[in-house]
Short mmCIF file of C-alpha atoms in Angstrom, two decimals:
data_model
loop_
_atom_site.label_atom_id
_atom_site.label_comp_id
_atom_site.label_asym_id
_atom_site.label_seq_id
_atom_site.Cartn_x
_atom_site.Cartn_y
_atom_site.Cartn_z
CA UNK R 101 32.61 19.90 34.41
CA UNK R 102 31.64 23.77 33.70
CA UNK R 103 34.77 24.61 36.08
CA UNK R 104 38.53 23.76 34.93
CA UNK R 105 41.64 24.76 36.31
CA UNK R 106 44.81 23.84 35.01
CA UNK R 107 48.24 23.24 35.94
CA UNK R 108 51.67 23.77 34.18
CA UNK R 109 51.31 20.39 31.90
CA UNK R 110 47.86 21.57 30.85
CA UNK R 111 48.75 24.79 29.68
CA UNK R 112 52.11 23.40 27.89
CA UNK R 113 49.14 20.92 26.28
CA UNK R 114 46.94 23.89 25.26
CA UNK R 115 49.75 25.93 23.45
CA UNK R 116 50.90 22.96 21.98
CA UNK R 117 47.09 22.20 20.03
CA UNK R 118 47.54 26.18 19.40
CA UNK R 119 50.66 25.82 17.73
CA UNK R 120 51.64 22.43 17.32
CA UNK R 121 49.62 19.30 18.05
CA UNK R 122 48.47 17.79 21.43
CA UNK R 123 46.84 14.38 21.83
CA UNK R 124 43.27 13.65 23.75
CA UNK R 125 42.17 10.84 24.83
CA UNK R 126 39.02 10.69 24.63
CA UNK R 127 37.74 7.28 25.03
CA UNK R 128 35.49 7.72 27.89
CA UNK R 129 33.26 9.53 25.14
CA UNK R 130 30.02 7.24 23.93
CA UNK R 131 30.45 5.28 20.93
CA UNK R 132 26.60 4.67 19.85
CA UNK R 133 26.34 2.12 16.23
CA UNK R 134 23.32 3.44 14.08
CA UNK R 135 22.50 -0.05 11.75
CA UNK R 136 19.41 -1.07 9.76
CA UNK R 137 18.01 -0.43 6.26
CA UNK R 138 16.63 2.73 7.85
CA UNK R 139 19.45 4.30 9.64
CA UNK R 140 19.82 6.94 7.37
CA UNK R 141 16.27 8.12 7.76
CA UNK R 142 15.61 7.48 11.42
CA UNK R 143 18.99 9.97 12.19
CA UNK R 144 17.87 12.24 9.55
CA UNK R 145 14.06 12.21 11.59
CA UNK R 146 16.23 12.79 15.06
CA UNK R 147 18.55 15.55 14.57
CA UNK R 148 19.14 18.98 13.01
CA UNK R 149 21.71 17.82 10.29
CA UNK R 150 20.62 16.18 6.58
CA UNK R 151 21.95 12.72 7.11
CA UNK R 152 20.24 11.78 3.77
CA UNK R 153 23.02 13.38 1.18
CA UNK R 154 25.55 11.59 3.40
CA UNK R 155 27.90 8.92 1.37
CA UNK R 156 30.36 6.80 3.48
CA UNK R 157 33.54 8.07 4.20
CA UNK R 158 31.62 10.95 4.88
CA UNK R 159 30.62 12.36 8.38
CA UNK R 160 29.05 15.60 9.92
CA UNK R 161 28.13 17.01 13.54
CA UNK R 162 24.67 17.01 14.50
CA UNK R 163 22.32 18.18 17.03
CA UNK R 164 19.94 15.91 19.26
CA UNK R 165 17.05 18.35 20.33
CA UNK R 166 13.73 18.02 22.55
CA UNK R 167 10.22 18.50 20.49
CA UNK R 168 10.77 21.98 21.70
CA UNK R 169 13.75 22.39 20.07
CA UNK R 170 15.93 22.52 23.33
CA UNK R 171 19.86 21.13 23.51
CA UNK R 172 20.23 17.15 24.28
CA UNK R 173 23.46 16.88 22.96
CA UNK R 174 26.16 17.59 20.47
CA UNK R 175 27.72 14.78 18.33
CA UNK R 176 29.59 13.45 15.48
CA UNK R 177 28.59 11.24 12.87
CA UNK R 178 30.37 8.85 10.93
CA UNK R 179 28.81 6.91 7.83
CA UNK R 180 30.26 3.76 7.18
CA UNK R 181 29.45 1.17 4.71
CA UNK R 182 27.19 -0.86 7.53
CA UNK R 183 26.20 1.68 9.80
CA UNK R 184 26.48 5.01 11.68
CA UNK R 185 28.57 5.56 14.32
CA UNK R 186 27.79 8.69 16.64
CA UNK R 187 30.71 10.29 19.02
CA UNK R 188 28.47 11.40 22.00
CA UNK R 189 29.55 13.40 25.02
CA UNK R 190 30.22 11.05 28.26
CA UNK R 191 27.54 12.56 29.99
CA UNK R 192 24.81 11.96 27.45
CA UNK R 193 25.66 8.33 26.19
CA UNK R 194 23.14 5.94 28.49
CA UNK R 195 21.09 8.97 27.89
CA UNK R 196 20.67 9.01 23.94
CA UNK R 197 20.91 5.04 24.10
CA UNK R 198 17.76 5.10 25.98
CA UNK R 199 15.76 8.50 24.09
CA UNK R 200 17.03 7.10 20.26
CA UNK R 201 15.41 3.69 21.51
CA UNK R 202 12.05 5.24 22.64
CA UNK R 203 11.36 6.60 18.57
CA UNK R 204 12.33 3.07 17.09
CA UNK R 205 9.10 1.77 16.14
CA UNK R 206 7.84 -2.14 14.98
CA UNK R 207 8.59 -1.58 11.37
CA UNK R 208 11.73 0.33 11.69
CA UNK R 209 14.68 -1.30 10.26
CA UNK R 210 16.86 0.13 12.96
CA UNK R 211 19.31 -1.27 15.40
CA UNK R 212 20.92 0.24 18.24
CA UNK R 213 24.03 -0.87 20.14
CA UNK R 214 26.65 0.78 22.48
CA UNK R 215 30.34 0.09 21.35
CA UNK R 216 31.58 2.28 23.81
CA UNK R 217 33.69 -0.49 25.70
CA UNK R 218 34.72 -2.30 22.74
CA UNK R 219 36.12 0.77 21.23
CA UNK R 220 39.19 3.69 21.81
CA UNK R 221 38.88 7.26 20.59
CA UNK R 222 42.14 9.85 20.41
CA UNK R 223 41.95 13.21 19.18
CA UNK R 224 44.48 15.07 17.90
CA UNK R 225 44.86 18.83 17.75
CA UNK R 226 46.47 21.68 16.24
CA UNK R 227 48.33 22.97 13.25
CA UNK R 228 50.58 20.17 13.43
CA UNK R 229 48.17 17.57 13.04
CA UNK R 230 49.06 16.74 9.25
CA UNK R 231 52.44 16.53 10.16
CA UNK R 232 51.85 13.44 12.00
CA UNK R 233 49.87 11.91 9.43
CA UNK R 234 52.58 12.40 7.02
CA UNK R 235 55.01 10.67 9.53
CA UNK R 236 52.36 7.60 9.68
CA UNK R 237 52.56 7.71 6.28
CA UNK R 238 48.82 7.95 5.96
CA UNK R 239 48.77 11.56 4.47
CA UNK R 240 45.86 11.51 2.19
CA UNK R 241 43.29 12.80 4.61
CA UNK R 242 45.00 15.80 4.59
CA UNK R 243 42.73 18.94 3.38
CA UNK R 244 39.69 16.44 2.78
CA UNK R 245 36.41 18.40 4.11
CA UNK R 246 35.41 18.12 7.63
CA UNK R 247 34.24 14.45 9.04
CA UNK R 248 35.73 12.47 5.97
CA UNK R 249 37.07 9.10 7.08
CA UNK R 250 38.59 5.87 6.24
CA UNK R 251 40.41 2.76 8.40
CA UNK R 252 43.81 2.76 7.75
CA UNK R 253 46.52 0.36 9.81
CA UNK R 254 49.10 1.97 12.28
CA UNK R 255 51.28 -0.90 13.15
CA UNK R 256 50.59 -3.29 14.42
CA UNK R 257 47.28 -1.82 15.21
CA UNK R 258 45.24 -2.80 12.38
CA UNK R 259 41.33 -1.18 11.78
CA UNK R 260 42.27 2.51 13.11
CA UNK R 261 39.43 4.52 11.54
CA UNK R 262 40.77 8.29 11.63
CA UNK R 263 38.62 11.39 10.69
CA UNK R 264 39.02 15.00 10.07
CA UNK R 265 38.17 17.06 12.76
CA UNK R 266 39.51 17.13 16.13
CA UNK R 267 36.19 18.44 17.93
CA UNK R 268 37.37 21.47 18.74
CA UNK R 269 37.51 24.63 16.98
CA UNK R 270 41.57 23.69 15.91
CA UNK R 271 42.34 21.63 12.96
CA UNK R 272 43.24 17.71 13.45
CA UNK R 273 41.71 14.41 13.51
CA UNK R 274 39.96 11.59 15.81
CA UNK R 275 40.74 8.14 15.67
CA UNK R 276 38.50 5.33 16.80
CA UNK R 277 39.53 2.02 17.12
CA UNK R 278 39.64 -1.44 18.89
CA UNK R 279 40.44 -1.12 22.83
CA UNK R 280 42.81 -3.72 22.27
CA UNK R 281 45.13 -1.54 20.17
CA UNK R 282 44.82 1.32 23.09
CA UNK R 283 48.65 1.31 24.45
CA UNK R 284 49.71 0.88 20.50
CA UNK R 285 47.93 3.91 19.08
CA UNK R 286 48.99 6.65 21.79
CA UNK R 287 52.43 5.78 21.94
CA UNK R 288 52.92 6.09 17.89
CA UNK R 289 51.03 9.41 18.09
CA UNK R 290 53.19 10.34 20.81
CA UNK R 291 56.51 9.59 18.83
CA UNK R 292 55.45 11.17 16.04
CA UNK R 293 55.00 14.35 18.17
CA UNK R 294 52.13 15.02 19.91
CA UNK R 295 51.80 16.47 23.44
CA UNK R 296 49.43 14.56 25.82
CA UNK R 297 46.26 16.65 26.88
CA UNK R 298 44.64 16.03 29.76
CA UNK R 299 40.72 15.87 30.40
CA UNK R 300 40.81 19.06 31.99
CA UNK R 301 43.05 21.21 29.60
CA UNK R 302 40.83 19.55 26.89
CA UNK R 303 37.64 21.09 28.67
CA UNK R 304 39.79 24.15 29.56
CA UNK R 305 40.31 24.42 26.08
CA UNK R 306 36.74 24.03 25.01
CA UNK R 307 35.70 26.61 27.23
CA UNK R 308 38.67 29.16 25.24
CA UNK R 309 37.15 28.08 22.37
CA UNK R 310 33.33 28.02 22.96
CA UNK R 311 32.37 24.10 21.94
CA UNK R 312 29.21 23.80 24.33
CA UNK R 313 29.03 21.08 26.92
CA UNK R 314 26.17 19.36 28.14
CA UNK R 315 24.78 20.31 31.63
CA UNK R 316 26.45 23.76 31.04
CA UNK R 317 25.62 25.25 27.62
CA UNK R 318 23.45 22.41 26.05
CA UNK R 319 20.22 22.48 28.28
CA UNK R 320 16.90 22.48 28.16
CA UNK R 321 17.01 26.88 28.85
CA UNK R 322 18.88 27.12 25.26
CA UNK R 323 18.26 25.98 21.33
CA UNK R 324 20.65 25.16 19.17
CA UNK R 325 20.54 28.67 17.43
CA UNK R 326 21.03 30.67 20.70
CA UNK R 327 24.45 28.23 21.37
CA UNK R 328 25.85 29.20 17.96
CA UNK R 329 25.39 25.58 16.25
CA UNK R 330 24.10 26.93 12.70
CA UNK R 331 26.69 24.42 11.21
CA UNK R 332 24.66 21.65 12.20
CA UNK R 333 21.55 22.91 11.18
CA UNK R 334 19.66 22.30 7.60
CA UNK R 335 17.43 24.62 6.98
CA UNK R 336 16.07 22.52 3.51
CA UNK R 337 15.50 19.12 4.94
CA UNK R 338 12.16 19.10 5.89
CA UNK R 339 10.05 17.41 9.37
CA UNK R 340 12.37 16.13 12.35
CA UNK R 341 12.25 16.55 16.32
CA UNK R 342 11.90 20.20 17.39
CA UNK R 343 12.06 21.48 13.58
CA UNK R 344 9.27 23.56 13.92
CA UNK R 345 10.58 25.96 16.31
CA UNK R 346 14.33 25.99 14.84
CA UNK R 347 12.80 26.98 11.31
CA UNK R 348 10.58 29.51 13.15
CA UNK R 349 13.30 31.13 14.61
CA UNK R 350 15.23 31.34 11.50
CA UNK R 351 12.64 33.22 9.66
CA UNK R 352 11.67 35.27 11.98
CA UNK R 353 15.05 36.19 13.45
CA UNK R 354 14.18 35.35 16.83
CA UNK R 355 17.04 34.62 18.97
CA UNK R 356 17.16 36.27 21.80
CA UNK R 357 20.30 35.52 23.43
CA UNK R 358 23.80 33.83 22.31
CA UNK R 359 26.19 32.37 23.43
CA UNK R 360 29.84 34.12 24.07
CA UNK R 361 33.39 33.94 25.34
CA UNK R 362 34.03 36.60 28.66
CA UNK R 363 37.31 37.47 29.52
CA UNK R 364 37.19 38.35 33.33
CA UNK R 365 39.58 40.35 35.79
CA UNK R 366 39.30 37.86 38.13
CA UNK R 367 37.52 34.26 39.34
CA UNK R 368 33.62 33.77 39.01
CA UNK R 369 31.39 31.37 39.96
CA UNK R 370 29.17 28.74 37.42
CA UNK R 371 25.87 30.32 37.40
CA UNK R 372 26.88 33.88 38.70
CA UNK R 373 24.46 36.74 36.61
CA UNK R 374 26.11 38.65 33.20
CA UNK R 375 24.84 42.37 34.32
CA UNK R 376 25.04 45.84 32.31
CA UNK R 377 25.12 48.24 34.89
CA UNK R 378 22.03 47.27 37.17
CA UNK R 379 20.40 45.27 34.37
CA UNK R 380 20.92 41.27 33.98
CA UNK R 381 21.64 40.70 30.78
CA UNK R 382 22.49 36.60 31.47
CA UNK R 383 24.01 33.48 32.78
CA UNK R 384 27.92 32.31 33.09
CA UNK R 385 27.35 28.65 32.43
CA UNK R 386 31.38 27.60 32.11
CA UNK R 387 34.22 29.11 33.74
CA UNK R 388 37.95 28.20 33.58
CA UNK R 389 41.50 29.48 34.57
CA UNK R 390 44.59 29.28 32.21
CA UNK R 391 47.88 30.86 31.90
CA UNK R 392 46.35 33.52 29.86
CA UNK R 393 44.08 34.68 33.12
CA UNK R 394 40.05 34.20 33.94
CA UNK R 395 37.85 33.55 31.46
CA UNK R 396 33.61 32.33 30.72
CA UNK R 397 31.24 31.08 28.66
CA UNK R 398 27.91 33.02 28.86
CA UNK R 399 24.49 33.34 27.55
CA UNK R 400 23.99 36.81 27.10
CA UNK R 401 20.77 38.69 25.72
CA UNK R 402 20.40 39.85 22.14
CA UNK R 403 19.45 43.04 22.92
CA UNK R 404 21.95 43.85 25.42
CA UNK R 405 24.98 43.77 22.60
CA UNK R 406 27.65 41.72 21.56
CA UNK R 407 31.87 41.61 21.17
CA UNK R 408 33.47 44.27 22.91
CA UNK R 409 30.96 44.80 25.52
CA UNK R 410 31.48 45.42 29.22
CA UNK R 411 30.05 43.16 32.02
CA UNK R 412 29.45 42.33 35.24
CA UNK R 413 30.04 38.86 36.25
CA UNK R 414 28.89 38.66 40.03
CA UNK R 415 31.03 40.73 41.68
CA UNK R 416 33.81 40.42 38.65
CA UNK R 417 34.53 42.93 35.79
CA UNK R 418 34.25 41.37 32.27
CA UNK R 419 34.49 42.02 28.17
CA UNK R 420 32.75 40.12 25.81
CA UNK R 421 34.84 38.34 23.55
CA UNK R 422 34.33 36.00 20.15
CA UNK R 423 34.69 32.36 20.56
CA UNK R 424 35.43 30.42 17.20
CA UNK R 425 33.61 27.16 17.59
CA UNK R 426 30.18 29.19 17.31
CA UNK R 427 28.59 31.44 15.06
CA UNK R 428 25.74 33.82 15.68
CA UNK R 429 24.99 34.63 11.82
CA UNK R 430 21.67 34.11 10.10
CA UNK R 431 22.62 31.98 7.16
#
């Protein structure tokens, strides 16, 4: 997954979410269904993000993190009126299933289930996202904040819950709805404009764009600070899993490394050493090739410098570049 290369489709799929809007499917994300009296608490205990001053129709990404504070996974919420419903990455869905299950205790009003199978999720991307609302006729979404949502019908496709937010650092929306309505949904999207995007030019593009992947830049080496995730963080909500160190961190300012974009010269390897001169300075941990040339995510020390400066990758020449999907501000 930390590898893409991409083919003449893919990159006409990748300038289209840069200047128009391309179409994901996604649906072989997990789907995980948060119910219970105490679902708002019990996510609020679990993650970085304050789940408590959440209304429905309202949504946020959050952070699942190890009592050390160390990357599980990134994911989307979405309150509804009955439950929660978190957009997990592929990779991590049996896993969180399993690790949400093992903090549910006897008096917990909590219930876990796994609508992955039942359920479709599309994304669409790029400036000309609203556009295609518009021509759905389902416009009033348009400039509400970041992980609003509400079920609208696209038909014959009826329960089609679309959010804001595409899940990359690109404007548009995500749609989840019954896998019955599947064939429906894409093809309206498609007539209304939208360029199909393949897995790979999707994680092509997440690599151009810096959204962290599981297995590559959400491990158990990083914390959600070093990756860049600050907009998933509250720093006012109080106790929850690995909130000790995160708030530590903070206050002290003591991150030692972030995360980056690195534009290369030429092909590297996952895992290859960032260098200054004879010095490593960190890790490639994603890698992909576009039409644009070579180009990295990287972990790369605090102390060793930031945007604009000069690498080795292996055996490869690269600059450090800003990625827009992170940030590496103190708030």
């Amino acid at each position: 997954m930390p590898t893409s290369t991409i083919d003449d489709k893919d990159a006409a799929a990748i300038q289209a979410a840069r200047v128009g809007v391309a179409i994901c499917d996604r649906t072989a994300w997990g789907r995980i269904k948060v119910a219970g009296d105490d679902r708002f608490n019990f996510l609020h205990n679990q993650s970085t993000n304050n789940f408590q001053i959440l209304k429905p129709g309202q949504g946020c990404d959050t952070v699942f993190v190890t009592s050390t504070a160390r990357t599980i996974d990134l994911a989307t919420a979405y309150v509804r009126e009955d439950a929660v419903i978190l957009l997990v990455s592929p990779n991590r869905r049996q896993y969180l299933m399993e690790w949400l299950d093992k903090y549910i205790f006897y008096a917990d009003k909590v219930e876990l289930s796994d609508i992955t199978e039942y359920t479709n999720t599309f994304s669409l991307i790029g400036p000309g996202s609203d556009a295609v609302l518009e021509k759905l006729g389902i416009g009033e979404l348009i400039g509400q904040p970041y992980g609003s949502h509400k079920v609208y019908t696209i038909a014959p496709a009826e329960g089609v819950r679309i959010a804001v937010g595409s899940g990359l650092a690109a404007p548009g929306y995500t749609f989840t709805f019954p896998n019955t309505d599947k064939e429906t949904v894409w093809n309206k999207l498609l007539e209304a404009g939208a360029v199909e995007m393949s897995d790979r030019a999707w994680d092509a593009l997440r690599i151009l764009q810096g959204r962290p992947a599981p297995d590559a830049e959400l491990t158990d080496d990083y914390n959600p600070l070093e990756v860049g995730l600050w907009q998933t963080i509250s720093f006012t909500k109080g106790c929850y899993i690995g909130q000790e160190t995160i708030a530590r961190l903070n206050t002290y300012k003591g991150v030692k490394q972030h995360l980056f974009g690195i534009r290369l010269s030429a092909p590297a390897a996952v895992g290859s050493a960032i260098a200054v001169g004879d010095e490593k300075v960190g890790k490639l941990t994603s890698y992909t090739e576009t039409a644009d040339g070579y180009f990295g995510l990287g972990y790369i020390r605090t102390k060793a410098g930031g945007v604009g400066l000069k690498v080795k990758v292996g055996e490869t020449e690269g600059e450090v570049i800003e990625i827009p999907f992170v940030s590496h501000d103190y708030p």
